[in-house]
Amino acid sequence: MEIAVDSKVVSQQKMSLGQFNDWWKQATGDILRNGKFLYMVIVDDMEFYADYESYIVQHFDKIHKVNLITKGELESAEETIAEICNYNLKLLQSCSLVSSGFYGEPDTDHWNLFSKFIEGVQWLSQSILFVETILEKHNHSLTNAQSMKPVIQMMQEKIAMLDEAVTTSDYTLMGDIVQYEFTELFQQIDQLFREEG
C-alpha cells in the first residue's frame, strides 16, 4: 500500500491493519502538532471529508493508495470565514420563514424546519469560535479576535432565550426571538465578517 501525506509518499510497504492504525495515529498526531488539520483523505482516487476511517477499515485489503491532505490553521480559518459568510446569509434569509410557523400552532414540517435552523445556528456558533481561537492564537492581522467576543456572547444569549421559550412552549415568543433577535444577530455577524474579510 502506498501512503502519502500531501501527495508526498511516506511509505510503500505492505502493512497489516494494526500497523496501519499505529501509523495513522502517529501521522495524524504529527499533523496536529505541526499546526495543521486533516482536511481530506483520498483513498484510491476517492475523496473523503468524513467517515474515511470506517471506509479504510472496511476496505483495507483492497486499498492501494491512501493520501492525507492537510491544511494550515490560518488557511482553514480563512476558508471557514468564507463559509460563515455564505451560511450566515442563508440563516438571515430564513428567519421570516422559520418564525412564521410559530405565530399559530406549528406543524411537523415547521418543527423540521426549526430543527434545521437550530442545527445551522449551532454550526455557525462552533465555526465562529473556531475562527476566533485560530486567529487569536496566531495574532493574525485579518481579524481582531476581541471583536468576535461580543458576537459570540450575543449568540449565546439568543440561544439561551430561545431555549427558554422552547422549554415553556411559548410559540409566539419563539417566533419573535427568531424573527427579531436572530435577525439582528445575523446582521451583526455579516457586518463583522465583511469588516474583517
mmCIF file of C-alpha atoms in Angstrom:
data_model
loop_
_atom_site.group_PDB
_atom_site.id
_atom_site.type_symbol
_atom_site.label_atom_id
_atom_site.label_comp_id
_atom_site.label_asym_id
_atom_site.label_seq_id
_atom_site.Cartn_x
_atom_site.Cartn_y
_atom_site.Cartn_z
ATOM 1 C CA MET A 1 0.000 0.000 0.000
ATOM 2 C CA GLU A 2 1.239 3.451 -0.890
ATOM 3 C CA ILE A 3 0.738 6.039 1.835
ATOM 4 C CA ALA A 4 1.227 9.751 1.236
ATOM 5 C CA VAL A 5 0.800 12.981 3.153
ATOM 6 C CA ASP A 6 0.017 15.975 0.953
ATOM 7 C CA SER A 7 0.850 13.800 -2.071
ATOM 8 C CA LYS A 8 4.368 13.092 -0.786
ATOM 9 C CA VAL A 9 4.863 9.324 -0.483
ATOM 10 C CA VAL A 10 5.939 8.338 3.026
ATOM 11 C CA SER A 11 5.564 4.556 2.807
ATOM 12 C CA GLN A 12 5.181 1.869 0.151
ATOM 13 C CA GLN A 13 5.271 -1.222 2.278
ATOM 14 C CA LYS A 14 2.687 -3.882 2.908
ATOM 15 C CA MET A 15 1.037 -3.314 6.279
ATOM 16 C CA SER A 16 -1.432 -5.094 8.442
ATOM 17 C CA LEU A 17 -4.465 -3.147 9.631
ATOM 18 C CA GLY A 18 -2.859 -2.902 13.084
ATOM 19 C CA GLN A 19 0.364 -1.471 11.637
ATOM 20 C CA PHE A 20 -1.619 0.976 9.533
ATOM 21 C CA ASN A 21 -3.605 2.017 12.618
ATOM 22 C CA ASP A 22 -0.365 2.696 14.512
ATOM 23 C CA TRP A 23 0.960 4.725 11.575
ATOM 24 C CA TRP A 24 -2.358 6.616 11.313
ATOM 25 C CA LYS A 25 -2.268 7.644 14.984
ATOM 26 C CA GLN A 26 1.326 8.845 14.662
ATOM 27 C CA ALA A 27 0.694 10.697 11.375
ATOM 28 C CA THR A 28 -2.469 12.473 12.493
ATOM 29 C CA GLY A 29 -0.785 13.422 15.767
ATOM 30 C CA ASP A 30 2.169 14.874 13.825
ATOM 31 C CA ILE A 31 -0.232 16.837 11.610
ATOM 32 C CA LEU A 32 -1.862 18.455 14.658
ATOM 33 C CA ARG A 33 1.485 19.120 16.346
ATOM 34 C CA ASN A 34 2.604 20.940 13.195
ATOM 35 C CA GLY A 35 -0.372 23.320 13.422
ATOM 36 C CA LYS A 36 -2.346 21.704 10.636
ATOM 37 C CA PHE A 37 -5.644 19.888 10.244
ATOM 38 C CA LEU A 38 -6.528 16.763 8.331
ATOM 39 C CA TYR A 39 -8.678 18.262 5.589
ATOM 40 C CA MET A 40 -9.366 15.300 3.331
ATOM 41 C CA VAL A 41 -8.313 11.703 2.795
ATOM 42 C CA ILE A 42 -8.024 10.332 -0.727
ATOM 43 C CA VAL A 43 -8.398 6.565 -0.878
ATOM 44 C CA ASP A 44 -7.689 5.131 -4.351
ATOM 45 C CA ASP A 45 -8.817 8.393 -6.038
ATOM 46 C CA MET A 46 -11.989 8.720 -3.898
ATOM 47 C CA GLU A 47 -12.155 11.881 -1.765
ATOM 48 C CA PHE A 48 -13.427 11.639 1.800
ATOM 49 C CA TYR A 49 -14.058 14.601 4.089
ATOM 50 C CA ALA A 50 -15.614 12.428 6.798
ATOM 51 C CA ASP A 51 -16.029 8.731 7.644
ATOM 52 C CA TYR A 52 -12.712 7.890 5.974
ATOM 53 C CA GLU A 53 -11.547 5.773 8.901
ATOM 54 C CA SER A 54 -14.505 3.401 8.729
ATOM 55 C CA TYR A 55 -14.140 3.148 4.935
ATOM 56 C CA ILE A 56 -10.442 2.288 5.282
ATOM 57 C CA VAL A 57 -11.154 -0.383 7.910
ATOM 58 C CA GLN A 58 -13.958 -1.958 5.836
ATOM 59 C CA HIS A 59 -11.948 -1.993 2.578
ATOM 60 C CA PHE A 60 -8.409 -2.262 3.920
ATOM 61 C CA ASP A 61 -7.410 -5.389 1.955
ATOM 62 C CA LYS A 62 -8.410 -3.809 -1.379
ATOM 63 C CA ILE A 63 -6.854 -0.350 -0.904
ATOM 64 C CA HIS A 64 -3.774 0.516 -2.957
ATOM 65 C CA LYS A 65 -3.192 4.155 -2.002
ATOM 66 C CA VAL A 66 -4.075 6.494 0.873
ATOM 67 C CA ASN A 67 -3.225 10.196 0.688
ATOM 68 C CA LEU A 68 -3.805 12.503 3.674
ATOM 69 C CA ILE A 69 -4.384 16.108 2.611
ATOM 70 C CA THR A 70 -3.727 18.743 5.255
ATOM 71 C CA LYS A 71 -4.397 22.442 5.647
ATOM 72 C CA GLY A 72 -2.762 25.002 7.860
ATOM 73 C CA GLU A 73 -4.688 26.608 10.678
ATOM 74 C CA LEU A 74 -4.835 30.067 9.080
ATOM 75 C CA GLU A 75 -5.887 28.660 5.719
ATOM 76 C CA SER A 76 -8.622 26.672 7.468
ATOM 77 C CA ALA A 77 -9.752 29.765 9.364
ATOM 78 C CA GLU A 78 -9.919 31.849 6.184
ATOM 79 C CA GLU A 79 -11.947 29.173 4.395
ATOM 80 C CA THR A 80 -14.239 28.917 7.410
ATOM 81 C CA ILE A 81 -14.796 32.682 7.308
ATOM 82 C CA ALA A 82 -15.994 32.370 3.693
ATOM 83 C CA GLU A 83 -18.322 29.528 4.721
ATOM 84 C CA ILE A 84 -19.595 31.567 7.686
ATOM 85 C CA CYS A 85 -20.434 34.499 5.414
ATOM 86 C CA ASN A 86 -22.388 32.300 2.997
ATOM 87 C CA TYR A 87 -24.169 30.273 5.651
ATOM 88 C CA ASN A 88 -24.966 33.295 7.808
ATOM 89 C CA LEU A 89 -26.712 34.919 4.833
ATOM 90 C CA LYS A 90 -28.849 31.795 4.349
ATOM 91 C CA LEU A 91 -29.792 31.804 8.037
ATOM 92 C CA LEU A 92 -30.629 35.506 7.885
ATOM 93 C CA GLN A 93 -32.870 34.939 4.866
ATOM 94 C CA SER A 94 -34.625 32.041 6.612
ATOM 95 C CA CYS A 95 -35.647 33.955 9.758
ATOM 96 C CA SER A 96 -39.042 35.099 8.425
ATOM 97 C CA LEU A 97 -39.966 31.641 7.182
ATOM 98 C CA VAL A 98 -38.841 29.906 10.380
ATOM 99 C CA SER A 99 -40.568 32.414 12.672
ATOM 100 C CA SER A 100 -43.854 32.461 10.723
ATOM 101 C CA GLY A 101 -44.820 28.949 11.801
ATOM 102 C CA PHE A 102 -44.776 29.965 15.458
ATOM 103 C CA TYR A 103 -47.494 32.580 15.083
ATOM 104 C CA GLY A 104 -50.037 29.784 15.305
ATOM 105 C CA GLU A 105 -49.745 26.070 16.058
ATOM 106 C CA PRO A 106 -46.533 24.740 14.426
ATOM 107 C CA ASP A 107 -46.940 21.540 12.400
ATOM 108 C CA THR A 108 -44.456 18.711 11.795
ATOM 109 C CA ASP A 109 -42.969 20.370 8.702
ATOM 110 C CA HIS A 110 -42.365 23.541 10.631
ATOM 111 C CA TRP A 111 -40.724 21.700 13.513
ATOM 112 C CA ASN A 112 -38.414 20.042 10.957
ATOM 113 C CA LEU A 113 -37.562 23.457 9.511
ATOM 114 C CA PHE A 114 -36.941 24.817 13.003
ATOM 115 C CA SER A 115 -34.690 21.836 13.787
ATOM 116 C CA LYS A 116 -32.593 22.556 10.686
ATOM 117 C CA PHE A 117 -32.426 26.223 11.668
ATOM 118 C CA ILE A 118 -31.099 25.252 15.129
ATOM 119 C CA GLU A 119 -28.517 22.921 13.574
ATOM 120 C CA GLY A 120 -27.402 25.827 11.391
ATOM 121 C CA VAL A 121 -27.122 28.148 14.379
ATOM 122 C CA GLN A 122 -25.029 25.546 16.209
ATOM 123 C CA TRP A 123 -22.719 25.127 13.201
ATOM 124 C CA LEU A 124 -22.375 28.902 12.920
ATOM 125 C CA SER A 125 -21.572 29.242 16.626
ATOM 126 C CA GLN A 126 -18.929 26.497 16.523
ATOM 127 C CA SER A 127 -17.407 27.921 13.347
ATOM 128 C CA ILE A 128 -17.091 31.428 14.789
ATOM 129 C CA LEU A 129 -15.464 30.013 17.930
ATOM 130 C CA PHE A 130 -13.065 28.005 15.733
ATOM 131 C CA VAL A 131 -12.081 31.105 13.742
ATOM 132 C CA GLU A 132 -11.669 33.212 16.875
ATOM 133 C CA THR A 133 -9.465 30.567 18.514
ATOM 134 C CA ILE A 134 -7.189 30.141 15.491
ATOM 135 C CA LEU A 135 -6.828 33.819 14.688
ATOM 136 C CA GLU A 136 -6.266 34.766 18.319
ATOM 137 C CA LYS A 137 -3.628 32.038 18.611
ATOM 138 C CA HIS A 138 -1.756 33.438 15.625
ATOM 139 C CA ASN A 139 -2.347 37.132 16.444
ATOM 140 C CA HIS A 140 -3.487 37.314 12.849
ATOM 141 C CA SER A 141 -3.987 40.766 11.360
ATOM 142 C CA LEU A 142 -7.037 39.608 9.376
ATOM 143 C CA THR A 143 -9.126 39.949 12.489
ATOM 144 C CA ASN A 144 -9.259 41.343 15.938
ATOM 145 C CA ALA A 145 -10.438 38.328 17.910
ATOM 146 C CA GLN A 146 -11.737 40.738 20.541
ATOM 147 C CA SER A 147 -14.322 41.986 18.020
ATOM 148 C CA MET A 148 -15.741 38.459 17.810
ATOM 149 C CA LYS A 149 -16.261 38.106 21.561
ATOM 150 C CA PRO A 150 -19.371 40.353 21.760
ATOM 151 C CA VAL A 151 -20.942 38.496 18.830
ATOM 152 C CA ILE A 152 -20.194 35.131 20.449
ATOM 153 C CA GLN A 153 -21.682 36.359 23.721
ATOM 154 C CA MET A 154 -24.739 37.731 21.904
ATOM 155 C CA MET A 155 -25.196 34.399 20.133
ATOM 156 C CA GLN A 156 -25.069 32.520 23.429
ATOM 157 C CA GLU A 157 -27.654 34.897 24.910
ATOM 158 C CA LYS A 158 -30.021 34.481 21.934
ATOM 159 C CA ILE A 159 -29.692 30.699 22.082
ATOM 160 C CA ALA A 160 -30.465 30.762 25.830
ATOM 161 C CA MET A 161 -33.528 32.971 25.214
ATOM 162 C CA LEU A 162 -34.769 30.618 22.518
ATOM 163 C CA ASP A 163 -34.109 27.565 24.684
ATOM 164 C CA GLU A 164 -36.205 29.073 27.497
ATOM 165 C CA ALA A 165 -39.056 29.853 25.087
ATOM 166 C CA VAL A 166 -38.908 26.277 23.732
ATOM 167 C CA THR A 167 -38.946 24.877 27.275
ATOM 168 C CA THR A 168 -42.098 26.846 28.132
ATOM 169 C CA SER A 169 -43.674 26.149 24.686
ATOM 170 C CA ASP A 170 -44.188 29.894 24.175
ATOM 171 C CA TYR A 171 -44.577 29.744 20.394
ATOM 172 C CA THR A 172 -45.162 33.470 19.904
ATOM 173 C CA LEU A 173 -42.011 34.278 21.856
ATOM 174 C CA MET A 174 -40.104 31.674 19.814
ATOM 175 C CA GLY A 175 -41.289 33.368 16.617
ATOM 176 C CA ASP A 176 -40.318 36.790 17.934
ATOM 177 C CA ILE A 177 -36.867 35.618 19.003
ATOM 178 C CA VAL A 178 -36.152 34.051 15.614
ATOM 179 C CA GLN A 179 -37.618 36.985 13.674
ATOM 180 C CA TYR A 180 -36.107 39.855 15.629
ATOM 181 C CA GLU A 181 -33.289 38.651 17.875
ATOM 182 C CA PHE A 182 -31.660 36.253 15.428
ATOM 183 C CA THR A 183 -32.132 38.634 12.505
ATOM 184 C CA GLU A 184 -30.208 41.268 14.477
ATOM 185 C CA LEU A 185 -27.533 38.710 15.388
ATOM 186 C CA PHE A 186 -27.054 37.525 11.799
ATOM 187 C CA GLN A 187 -26.823 41.133 10.602
ATOM 188 C CA GLN A 188 -24.075 41.808 13.152
ATOM 189 C CA ILE A 189 -22.219 38.662 12.103
ATOM 190 C CA ASP A 190 -22.469 39.757 8.472
ATOM 191 C CA GLN A 191 -21.113 43.185 9.338
ATOM 192 C CA LEU A 192 -18.296 41.737 11.475
ATOM 193 C CA PHE A 193 -17.021 39.381 8.794
ATOM 194 C CA ARG A 194 -17.406 41.907 5.983
ATOM 195 C CA GLU A 195 -15.234 44.301 8.008
ATOM 196 C CA GLU A 196 -12.725 41.599 8.921
ATOM 197 C CA GLY A 197 -12.528 39.975 5.491
#
